[in-house]
Amino acid sequence: QVQLVQSGSELKKPGASVKVSCKASGYTFTTYAMNWVRQAPGQGLEWMGWINTNTGNPTYAQGFTGRFVFSLDTSVSTAYLQISSLNAEDTAVYYCARGTPYCSGGSCYSIWYFDLWGRGTLVTVSS
Amino acid sequence: SYELTQPPSVSVSPGQTASITCSGDKLGDKYACWYQQKPGQSPVVVIYQDSKRPSGIPERFSGSNSGNTATLTISGTQAMDEADYYCQAWDSSSVVFGGGTKLTVL
């Protein structure tokens, strides 16, 4: 079964760190980019960036540099999101999402849509 | 930075056609896709590459993209279509989401 299974909810104190995992199954992990998307309570979707599952090279969106780290363990087909120095504004659901490239006329592009999502991990930051 | 603008809410009667717009500068020159998100659930892609429908998505969902506007159209809207809908595109190697539209079926 093709799926992304994320780790469970986390409750953290301000200043702490958290590491969210996203385990892929049912497909070749290194064939697709892995993205991270944040959704604050009652808000819309916000793209955090992506990681190249072949090279491990991460790309961070504006506003997600410094405290956010994407990493991989390809031996277990798992992507990770680590957030340090947590504050209340980091309270959100964090989704991993597989990126499938757009293809046309036999060529595929380095842009994609998200065809497979994890169920999300709620991270709550509260003292 | 690039922005995609959606109406905050759209209402439609059951069986009627709902149209949700997404506006951005020269959006028609980019690929647009649409996600449906129901309360407490993960987003699901309903349209990609402007007008393609993934397997398992009902035929009543269709999309178009031209000029500065992409449109998601739901024909014969059903109560189960009530959800938040987000458009998404790429600009300068970054993913951009619209702010989302709450579709109410009443």
GROMACS .gro file of C-alpha atoms in nm:
model
  233
    1GLN     CA    1   0.000   0.000   0.000
    2VAL     CA    2   0.138   0.336  -0.107
    3GLN     CA    3   0.141   0.560   0.198
    4LEU     CA    4   0.327   0.805   0.417
    5VAL     CA    5   0.306   0.734   0.788
    6GLN     CA    6   0.393   1.018   1.020
    7SER     CA    7   0.489   1.011   1.385
    8GLY     CA    8   0.241   1.100   1.655
    9SER     CA    9   0.145   1.428   1.817
   10GLU     CA   10   0.401   1.615   2.023
   11LEU     CA   11   0.365   1.855   2.316
   12LYS     CA   12   0.675   2.063   2.371
   13LYS     CA   13   0.779   2.352   2.591
   14PRO     CA   14   0.908   2.676   2.442
   15GLY     CA   15   1.275   2.651   2.357
   16ALA     CA   16   1.269   2.275   2.309
   17SER     CA   17   1.324   2.082   1.986
   18VAL     CA   18   1.108   1.831   1.804
   19LYS     CA   19   1.174   1.575   1.532
   20VAL     CA   20   0.888   1.456   1.314
   21SER     CA   21   0.923   1.144   1.102
   22CYS     CA   22   0.757   1.044   0.777
   23LYS     CA   23   0.796   0.681   0.667
   24ALA     CA   24   0.720   0.596   0.306
   25SER     CA   25   0.602   0.257   0.189
   26GLY     CA   26   0.469   0.102  -0.130
   27TYR     CA   27   0.696   0.290  -0.368
   28THR     CA   28   1.065   0.357  -0.430
   29PHE     CA   29   1.148   0.626  -0.176
   30THR     CA   30   1.431   0.783  -0.376
   31THR     CA   31   1.219   0.833  -0.687
   32TYR     CA   32   1.017   1.122  -0.555
   33ALA     CA   33   1.090   1.450  -0.378
   34MET     CA   34   0.967   1.481  -0.023
   35ASN     CA   35   0.806   1.805   0.082
   36TRP     CA   36   0.697   1.953   0.414
   37VAL     CA   37   0.385   2.165   0.457
   38ARG     CA   38   0.272   2.351   0.767
   39GLN     CA   39  -0.086   2.430   0.865
   40ALA     CA   40  -0.137   2.649   1.171
   41PRO     CA   41  -0.469   2.610   1.356
   42GLY     CA   42  -0.753   2.738   1.141
   43GLN     CA   43  -0.512   2.858   0.874
   44GLY     CA   44  -0.413   2.760   0.522
   45LEU     CA   45  -0.133   2.549   0.381
   46GLU     CA   46   0.222   2.681   0.385
   47TRP     CA   47   0.506   2.514   0.195
   48MET     CA   48   0.818   2.473   0.404
   49GLY     CA   49   1.045   2.326   0.140
   50TRP     CA   50   1.164   1.991   0.013
   51ILE     CA   51   1.442   1.742   0.026
   52ASN     CA   52   1.596   1.557  -0.266
   53THR     CA   53   1.563   1.193  -0.163
   54ASN     CA   54   1.848   1.094  -0.396
   55THR     CA   55   2.111   1.337  -0.275
   56GLY     CA   56   1.974   1.444   0.061
   57ASN     CA   57   2.001   1.807  -0.045
   58PRO     CA   58   1.735   2.019   0.128
   59THR     CA   59   1.574   2.337  -0.002
   60TYR     CA   60   1.401   2.565   0.247
   61ALA     CA   61   1.126   2.810   0.166
   62GLN     CA   62   1.141   3.170   0.281
   63GLY     CA   63   1.066   3.186   0.650
   64PHE     CA   64   1.187   2.834   0.717
   65THR     CA   65   1.560   2.877   0.736
   66GLY     CA   66   1.772   2.847   1.046
   67ARG     CA   67   1.556   2.652   1.292
   68PHE     CA   68   1.422   2.395   1.046
   69VAL     CA   69   1.617   2.096   0.922
   70PHE     CA   70   1.510   1.830   0.671
   71SER     CA   71   1.694   1.499   0.674
   72LEU     CA   72   1.661   1.143   0.549
   73ASP     CA   73   1.734   0.784   0.638
   74THR     CA   74   1.699   0.610   0.304
   75SER     CA   75   1.771   0.269   0.463
   76VAL     CA   76   1.427   0.289   0.623
   77SER     CA   77   1.260   0.513   0.362
   78THR     CA   78   1.203   0.787   0.615
   79ALA     CA   79   1.220   1.164   0.601
   80TYR     CA   80   1.255   1.385   0.906
   81LEU     CA   81   1.169   1.739   1.000
   82GLN     CA   82   1.348   1.884   1.300
   83ILE     CA   83   1.251   2.218   1.451
   84SER     CA   84   1.463   2.379   1.720
   85SER     CA   85   1.402   2.668   1.961
   86LEU     CA   86   1.029   2.608   1.945
   87ASN     CA   87   0.789   2.891   2.018
   88ALA     CA   88   0.411   2.919   2.034
   89GLU     CA   89   0.393   3.023   1.669
   90ASP     CA   90   0.528   2.681   1.570
   91THR     CA   91   0.209   2.520   1.696
   92ALA     CA   92   0.068   2.358   1.383
   93VAL     CA   93   0.005   2.039   1.193
   94TYR     CA   94   0.307   1.940   0.987
   95TYR     CA   95   0.250   1.730   0.676
   96CYS     CA   96   0.494   1.545   0.460
   97ALA     CA   97   0.388   1.522   0.097
   98ARG     CA   98   0.530   1.336  -0.198
   99GLY     CA   99   0.604   1.544  -0.504
  100THR     CA  100   0.517   1.390  -0.839
  101PRO     CA  101   0.666   1.581  -1.134
  102TYR     CA  102   0.465   1.733  -1.412
  103CYS     CA  103   0.528   1.556  -1.738
  104SER     CA  104   0.429   1.650  -2.090
  105GLY     CA  105   0.523   1.514  -2.430
  106GLY     CA  106   0.757   1.259  -2.279
  107SER     CA  107   0.950   1.513  -2.074
  108CYS     CA  108   0.919   1.571  -1.702
  109TYR     CA  109   0.990   1.896  -1.525
  110SER     CA  110   1.146   1.987  -1.193
  111ILE     CA  111   0.814   2.102  -1.060
  112TRP     CA  112   0.554   1.881  -0.907
  113TYR     CA  113   0.222   1.842  -0.740
  114PHE     CA  114   0.158   1.662  -0.415
  115ASP     CA  115  -0.017   1.334  -0.487
  116LEU     CA  116   0.044   1.160  -0.156
  117TRP     CA  117   0.021   1.315   0.190
  118GLY     CA  118   0.086   1.191   0.538
  119ARG     CA  119  -0.189   1.227   0.798
  120GLY     CA  120  -0.006   1.512   0.963
  121THR     CA  121   0.171   1.553   1.296
  122LEU     CA  122   0.033   1.803   1.544
  123VAL     CA  123   0.308   1.987   1.727
  124THR     CA  124   0.185   2.192   2.021
  125VAL     CA  125   0.419   2.435   2.191
  126SER     CA  126   0.301   2.541   2.533
  127SER     CA  127   0.448   2.607   2.873
  128SER     CA  128   0.689   3.724  -0.372
  129TYR     CA  129   0.427   3.555  -0.584
  130GLU     CA  130   0.073   3.544  -0.452
  131LEU     CA  131  -0.233   3.338  -0.536
  132THR     CA  132  -0.567   3.490  -0.438
  133GLN     CA  133  -0.881   3.286  -0.371
  134PRO     CA  134  -1.223   3.398  -0.244
  135PRO     CA  135  -1.255   3.305   0.125
  136SER     CA  136  -1.589   3.136   0.072
  137VAL     CA  137  -1.822   3.008  -0.196
  138SER     CA  138  -2.173   2.875  -0.146
  139VAL     CA  139  -2.364   2.646  -0.377
  140SER     CA  140  -2.691   2.454  -0.368
  141PRO     CA  141  -2.680   2.076  -0.404
  142GLY     CA  142  -2.683   1.972  -0.768
  143GLN     CA  143  -2.567   2.311  -0.891
  144THR     CA  144  -2.227   2.410  -1.031
  145ALA     CA  145  -1.962   2.559  -0.804
  146SER     CA  146  -1.673   2.762  -0.939
  147ILE     CA  147  -1.371   2.854  -0.731
  148THR     CA  148  -1.118   3.095  -0.874
  149CYS     CA  149  -0.748   3.140  -0.809
  150SER     CA  150  -0.578   3.454  -0.936
  151GLY     CA  151  -0.211   3.527  -0.985
  152ASP     CA  152   0.008   3.723  -1.220
  153LYS     CA  153   0.034   3.530  -1.549
  154LEU     CA  154  -0.091   3.219  -1.372
  155GLY     CA  155  -0.195   3.079  -1.708
  156ASP     CA  156   0.173   3.044  -1.795
  157LYS     CA  157   0.223   2.810  -1.501
  158TYR     CA  158   0.070   2.476  -1.407
  159ALA     CA  159  -0.200   2.497  -1.142
  160CYS     CA  160  -0.340   2.226  -0.923
  161TRP     CA  161  -0.615   2.204  -0.664
  162TYR     CA  162  -0.642   2.027  -0.329
  163GLN     CA  163  -0.951   1.941  -0.131
  164GLN     CA  164  -0.924   1.931   0.247
  165LYS     CA  165  -1.205   1.816   0.473
  166PRO     CA  166  -1.200   1.891   0.847
  167GLY     CA  167  -0.941   1.686   1.032
  168GLN     CA  168  -0.808   1.527   0.714
  169SER     CA  169  -0.504   1.566   0.493
  170PRO     CA  170  -0.535   1.749   0.161
  171VAL     CA  171  -0.616   1.544  -0.147
  172VAL     CA  172  -0.528   1.653  -0.500
  173VAL     CA  173  -0.840   1.679  -0.715
  174ILE     CA  174  -0.692   1.853  -1.021
  175TYR     CA  175  -0.330   1.873  -1.137
  176GLN     CA  176  -0.156   2.019  -1.439
  177ASP     CA  177  -0.445   2.267  -1.481
  178SER     CA  178  -0.712   2.019  -1.583
  179LYS     CA  179  -0.606   1.660  -1.521
  180ARG     CA  180  -0.802   1.453  -1.276
  181PRO     CA  181  -0.627   1.184  -1.069
  182SER     CA  182  -0.776   0.837  -1.068
  183GLY     CA  183  -1.052   0.809  -0.814
  184ILE     CA  184  -1.158   1.173  -0.839
  185PRO     CA  185  -1.515   1.206  -0.966
  186GLU     CA  186  -1.574   1.344  -1.315
  187ARG     CA  187  -1.772   1.633  -1.170
  188PHE     CA  188  -1.439   1.796  -1.081
  189SER     CA  189  -1.275   1.989  -1.364
  190GLY     CA  190  -1.018   2.264  -1.398
  191SER     CA  191  -0.901   2.532  -1.635
  192ASN     CA  192  -0.622   2.789  -1.635
  193SER     CA  193  -0.582   3.090  -1.862
  194GLY     CA  194  -0.458   3.445  -1.834
  195ASN     CA  195  -0.435   3.533  -1.468
  196THR     CA  196  -0.698   3.291  -1.338
  197ALA     CA  197  -0.728   2.920  -1.270
  198THR     CA  198  -1.074   2.785  -1.200
  199LEU     CA  199  -1.192   2.473  -1.025
  200THR     CA  200  -1.542   2.373  -1.132
  201ILE     CA  201  -1.759   2.120  -0.953
  202SER     CA  202  -2.063   2.018  -1.155
  203GLY     CA  203  -2.361   1.868  -0.979
  204THR     CA  204  -2.214   1.954  -0.641
  205GLN     CA  205  -2.285   1.707  -0.365
  206ALA     CA  206  -2.294   1.752   0.010
  207MET     CA  207  -1.973   1.547   0.034
  208ASP     CA  208  -1.791   1.817  -0.165
  209GLU     CA  209  -1.819   2.061   0.123
  210ALA     CA  210  -1.455   2.130   0.215
  211ASP     CA  211  -1.170   2.376   0.192
  212TYR     CA  212  -1.006   2.402  -0.149
  213TYR     CA  213  -0.654   2.527  -0.214
  214CYS     CA  214  -0.491   2.614  -0.543
  215GLN     CA  215  -0.117   2.571  -0.585
  216ALA     CA  216   0.142   2.674  -0.842
  217TRP     CA  217   0.516   2.711  -0.876
  218ASP     CA  218   0.705   3.037  -0.906
  219SER     CA  219   1.082   3.087  -0.904
  220SER     CA  220   1.145   2.731  -0.785
  221SER     CA  221   0.904   2.770  -0.494
  222VAL     CA  222   0.562   2.626  -0.423
  223VAL     CA  223   0.288   2.879  -0.363
  224PHE     CA  224  -0.052   2.798  -0.215
  225GLY     CA  225  -0.361   3.012  -0.238
  226GLY     CA  226  -0.523   3.114   0.087
  227GLY     CA  227  -0.800   2.861   0.051
  228THR     CA  228  -1.173   2.874  -0.020
  229LYS     CA  229  -1.436   2.723   0.204
  230LEU     CA  230  -1.705   2.563  -0.011
  231THR     CA  231  -2.042   2.541   0.159
  232VAL     CA  232  -2.314   2.324   0.010
  233LEU     CA  233  -2.651   2.443   0.136
   0.00000   0.00000   0.00000
